[in-house]
Coordinates of N, CA, C and O in Angstrom, one line a residue:
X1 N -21.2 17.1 -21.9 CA -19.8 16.7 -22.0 C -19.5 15.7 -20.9 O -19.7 16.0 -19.7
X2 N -19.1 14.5 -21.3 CA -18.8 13.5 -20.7 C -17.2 13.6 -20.5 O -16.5 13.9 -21.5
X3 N -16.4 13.4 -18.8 CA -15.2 13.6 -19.3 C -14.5 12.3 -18.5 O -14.2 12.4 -17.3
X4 N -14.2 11.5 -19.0 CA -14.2 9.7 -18.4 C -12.3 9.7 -18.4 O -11.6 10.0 -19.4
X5 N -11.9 9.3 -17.1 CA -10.6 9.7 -16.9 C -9.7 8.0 -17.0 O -8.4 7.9 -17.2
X6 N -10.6 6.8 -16.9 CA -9.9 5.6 -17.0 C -10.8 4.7 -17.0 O -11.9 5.1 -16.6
X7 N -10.7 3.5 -17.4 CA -11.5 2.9 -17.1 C -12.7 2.7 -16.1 O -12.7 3.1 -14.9
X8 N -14.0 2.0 -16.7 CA -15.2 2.0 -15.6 C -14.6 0.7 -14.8 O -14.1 -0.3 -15.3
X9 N -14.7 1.0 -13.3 CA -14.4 0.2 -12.2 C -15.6 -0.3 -11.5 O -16.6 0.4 -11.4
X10 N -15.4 -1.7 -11.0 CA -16.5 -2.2 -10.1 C -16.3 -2.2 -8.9 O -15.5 -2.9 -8.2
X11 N -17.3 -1.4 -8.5 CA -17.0 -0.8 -6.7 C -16.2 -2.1 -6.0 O -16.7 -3.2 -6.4
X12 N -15.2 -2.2 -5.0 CA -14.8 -2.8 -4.6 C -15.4 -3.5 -3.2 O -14.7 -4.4 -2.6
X13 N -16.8 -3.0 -2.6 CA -17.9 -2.7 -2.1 C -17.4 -4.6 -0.6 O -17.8 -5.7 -0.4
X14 N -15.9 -3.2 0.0 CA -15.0 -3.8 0.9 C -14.3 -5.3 1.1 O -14.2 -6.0 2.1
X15 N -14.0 -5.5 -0.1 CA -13.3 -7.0 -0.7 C -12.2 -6.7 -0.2 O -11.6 -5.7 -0.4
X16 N -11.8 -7.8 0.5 CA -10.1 -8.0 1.2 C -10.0 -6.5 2.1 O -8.9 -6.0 2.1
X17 N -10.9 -6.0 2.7 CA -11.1 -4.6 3.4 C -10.1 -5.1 4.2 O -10.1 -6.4 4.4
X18 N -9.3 -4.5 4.8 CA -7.7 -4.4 5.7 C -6.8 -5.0 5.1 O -5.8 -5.0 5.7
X19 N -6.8 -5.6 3.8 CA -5.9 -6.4 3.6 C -4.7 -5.6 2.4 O -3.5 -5.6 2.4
X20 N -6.2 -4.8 1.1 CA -5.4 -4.0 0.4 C -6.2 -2.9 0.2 O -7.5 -2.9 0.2
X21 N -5.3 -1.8 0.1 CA -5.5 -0.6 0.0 C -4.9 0.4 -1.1 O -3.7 0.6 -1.1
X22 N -5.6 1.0 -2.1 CA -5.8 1.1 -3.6 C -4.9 2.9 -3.4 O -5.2 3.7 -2.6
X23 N -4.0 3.2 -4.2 CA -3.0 4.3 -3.9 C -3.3 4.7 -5.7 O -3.9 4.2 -6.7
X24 N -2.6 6.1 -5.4 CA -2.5 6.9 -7.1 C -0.9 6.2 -7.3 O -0.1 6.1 -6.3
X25 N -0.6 5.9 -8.3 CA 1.2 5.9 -8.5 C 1.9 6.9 -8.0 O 3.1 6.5 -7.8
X26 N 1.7 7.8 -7.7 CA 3.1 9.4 -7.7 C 3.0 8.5 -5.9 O 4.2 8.3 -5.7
X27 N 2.3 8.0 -4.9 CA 2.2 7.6 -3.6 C 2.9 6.2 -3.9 O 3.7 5.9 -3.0
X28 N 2.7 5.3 -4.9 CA 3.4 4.3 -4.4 C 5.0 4.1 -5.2 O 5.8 3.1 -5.2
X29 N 5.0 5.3 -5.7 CA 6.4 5.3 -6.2 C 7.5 6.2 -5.3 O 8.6 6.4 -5.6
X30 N 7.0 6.4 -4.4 CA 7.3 7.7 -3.2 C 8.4 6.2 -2.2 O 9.5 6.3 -1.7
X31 N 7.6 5.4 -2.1 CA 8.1 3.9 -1.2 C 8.8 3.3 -1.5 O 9.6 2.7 -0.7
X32 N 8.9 3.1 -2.8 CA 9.9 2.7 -4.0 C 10.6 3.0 -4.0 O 11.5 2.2 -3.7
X33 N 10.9 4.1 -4.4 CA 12.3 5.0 -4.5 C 13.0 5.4 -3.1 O 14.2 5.5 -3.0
X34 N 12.2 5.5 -2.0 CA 13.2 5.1 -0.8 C 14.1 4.2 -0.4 O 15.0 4.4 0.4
X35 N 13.6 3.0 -1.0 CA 13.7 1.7 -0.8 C 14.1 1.1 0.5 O 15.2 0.8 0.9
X36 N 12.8 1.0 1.3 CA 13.1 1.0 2.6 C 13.4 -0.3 3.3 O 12.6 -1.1 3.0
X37 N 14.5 -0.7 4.3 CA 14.9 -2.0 4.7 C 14.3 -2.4 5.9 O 13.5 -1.6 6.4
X38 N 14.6 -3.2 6.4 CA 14.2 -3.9 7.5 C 15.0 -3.3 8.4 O 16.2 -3.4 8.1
X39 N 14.6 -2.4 9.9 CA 15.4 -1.9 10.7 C 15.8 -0.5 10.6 O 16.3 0.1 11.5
X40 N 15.5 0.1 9.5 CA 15.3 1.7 9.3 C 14.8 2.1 10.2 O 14.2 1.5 11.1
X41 N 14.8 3.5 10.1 CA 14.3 4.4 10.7 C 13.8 5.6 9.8 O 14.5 6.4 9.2
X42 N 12.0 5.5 9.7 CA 11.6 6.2 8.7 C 10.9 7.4 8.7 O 9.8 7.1 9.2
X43 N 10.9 8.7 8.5 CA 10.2 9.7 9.0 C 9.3 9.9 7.7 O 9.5 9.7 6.5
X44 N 8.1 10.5 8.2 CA 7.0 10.5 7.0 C 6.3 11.9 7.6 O 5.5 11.6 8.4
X45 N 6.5 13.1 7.3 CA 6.6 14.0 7.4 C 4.9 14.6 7.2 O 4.3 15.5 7.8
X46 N 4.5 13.8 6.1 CA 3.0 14.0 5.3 C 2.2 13.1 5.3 O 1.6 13.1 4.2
X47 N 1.6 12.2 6.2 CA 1.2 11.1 6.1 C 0.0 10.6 6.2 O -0.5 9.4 6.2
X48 N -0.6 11.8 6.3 CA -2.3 11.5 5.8 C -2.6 11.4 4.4 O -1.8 11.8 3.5
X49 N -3.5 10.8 4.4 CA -4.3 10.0 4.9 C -3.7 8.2 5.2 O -4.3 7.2 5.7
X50 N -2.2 8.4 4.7 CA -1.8 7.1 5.8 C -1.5 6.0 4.4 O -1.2 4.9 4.8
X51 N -1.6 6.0 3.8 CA -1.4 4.8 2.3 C 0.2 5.1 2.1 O 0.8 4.1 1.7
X52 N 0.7 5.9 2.3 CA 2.4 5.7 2.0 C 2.7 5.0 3.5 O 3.3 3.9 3.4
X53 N 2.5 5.4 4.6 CA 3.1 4.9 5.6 C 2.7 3.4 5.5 O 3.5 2.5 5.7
X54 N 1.5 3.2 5.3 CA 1.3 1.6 5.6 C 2.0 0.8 4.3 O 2.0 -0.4 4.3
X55 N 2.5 1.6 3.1 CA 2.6 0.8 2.0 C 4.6 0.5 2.6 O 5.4 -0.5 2.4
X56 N 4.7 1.7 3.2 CA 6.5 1.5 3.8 C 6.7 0.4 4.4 O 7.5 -0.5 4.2
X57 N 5.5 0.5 5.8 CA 5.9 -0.8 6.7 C 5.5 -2.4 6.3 O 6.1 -3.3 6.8
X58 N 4.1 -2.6 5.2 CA 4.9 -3.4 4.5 C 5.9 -4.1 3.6 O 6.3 -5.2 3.5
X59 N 6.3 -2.9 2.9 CA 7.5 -3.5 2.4 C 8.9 -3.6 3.3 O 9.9 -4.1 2.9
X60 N 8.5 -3.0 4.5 CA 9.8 -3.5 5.5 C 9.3 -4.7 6.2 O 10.1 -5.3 6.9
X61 N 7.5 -5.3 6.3 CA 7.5 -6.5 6.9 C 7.4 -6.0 8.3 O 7.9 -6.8 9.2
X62 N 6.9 -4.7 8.5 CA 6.3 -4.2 9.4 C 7.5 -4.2 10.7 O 7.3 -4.1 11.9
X63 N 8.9 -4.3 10.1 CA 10.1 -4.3 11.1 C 11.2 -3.0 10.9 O 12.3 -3.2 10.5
X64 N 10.6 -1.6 11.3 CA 11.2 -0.9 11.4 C 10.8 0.1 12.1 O 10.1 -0.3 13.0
X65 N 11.2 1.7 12.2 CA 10.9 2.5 13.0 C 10.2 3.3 12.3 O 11.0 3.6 11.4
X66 N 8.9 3.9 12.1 CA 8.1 4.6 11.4 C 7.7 5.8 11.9 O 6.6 5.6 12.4
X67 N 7.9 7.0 11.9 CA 7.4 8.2 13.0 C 6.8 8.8 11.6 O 7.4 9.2 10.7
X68 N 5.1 8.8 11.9 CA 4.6 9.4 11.2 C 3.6 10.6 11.0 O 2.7 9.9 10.6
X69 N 3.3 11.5 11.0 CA 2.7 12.9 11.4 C 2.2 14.0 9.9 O 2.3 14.2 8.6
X70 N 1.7 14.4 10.7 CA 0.8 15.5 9.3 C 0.3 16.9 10.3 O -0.1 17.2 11.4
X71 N 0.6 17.2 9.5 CA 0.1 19.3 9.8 C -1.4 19.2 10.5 O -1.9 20.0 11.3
X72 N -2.0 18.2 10.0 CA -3.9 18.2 10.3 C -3.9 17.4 10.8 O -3.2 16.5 10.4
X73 N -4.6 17.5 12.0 CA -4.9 16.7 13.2 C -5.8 16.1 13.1 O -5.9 15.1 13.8
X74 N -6.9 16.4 12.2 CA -8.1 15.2 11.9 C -7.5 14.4 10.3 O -8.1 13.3 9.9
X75 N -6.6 14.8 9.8 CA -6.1 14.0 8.9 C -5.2 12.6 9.6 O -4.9 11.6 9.0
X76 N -4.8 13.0 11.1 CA -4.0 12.2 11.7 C -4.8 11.2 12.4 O -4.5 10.0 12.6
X77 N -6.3 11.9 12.8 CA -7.2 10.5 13.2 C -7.0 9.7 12.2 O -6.6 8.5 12.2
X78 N -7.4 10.4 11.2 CA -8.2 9.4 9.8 C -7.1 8.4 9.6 O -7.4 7.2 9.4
X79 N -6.0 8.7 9.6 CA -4.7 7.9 9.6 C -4.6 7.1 10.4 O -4.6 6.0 10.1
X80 N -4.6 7.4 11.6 CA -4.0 6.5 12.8 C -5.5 5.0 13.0 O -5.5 3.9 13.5
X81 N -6.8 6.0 12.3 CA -7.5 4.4 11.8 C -7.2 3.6 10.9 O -7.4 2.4 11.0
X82 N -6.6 4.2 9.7 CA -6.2 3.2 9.2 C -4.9 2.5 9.5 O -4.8 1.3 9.1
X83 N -3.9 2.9 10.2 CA -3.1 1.9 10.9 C -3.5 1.3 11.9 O -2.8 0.3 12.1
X84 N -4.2 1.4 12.5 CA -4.8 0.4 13.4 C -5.7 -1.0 12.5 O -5.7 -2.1 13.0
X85 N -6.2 -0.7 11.5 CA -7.1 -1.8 10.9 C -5.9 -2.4 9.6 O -6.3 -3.4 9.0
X86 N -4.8 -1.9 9.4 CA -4.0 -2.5 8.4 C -2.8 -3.7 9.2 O -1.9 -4.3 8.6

């Protein structure tokens, strides 16, 4: 039994690597519905592995207050690398 969930994809084998970063919808509709502005002040309570927080600060254009944190401490490395490379 074959169980094929969406289309076949061609590895992205690090194209535009820092530039874009690939989310499930229920994560990028989370940023959306906040609708976050320029100058806020944002708390992100859950933020590993880090794809909602970086998807927030660019849609604020990287001009706001972002405090971001997670229960797991190696989920907060793995995060805090990818804000450092985004």
């Amino acid at each position: 039994v074959e169980i094929v969930a969406g289309p076949s994809l061609v590895p992205l084998n690090n194209i535009l690597s820092g530039k874009m970063l690939l989310q499930n919808l229920p994560s990028t509709l989370v940023a959306r519905a906040l609708d976050p502005k320029r100058g806020d002040m944002i708390l992100d309570m859950c933020c590993a592995p880090g794809g909602k927080t970086t998807h927030l600060a660019s849609l604020v254009q990287n001009d706001a207050t972002i405090v971001a944190c997670d229960k797991s401490r190696k989920k907060m490395v793995t995060a805090h690398h990818l804000f450092e490379t985004m």
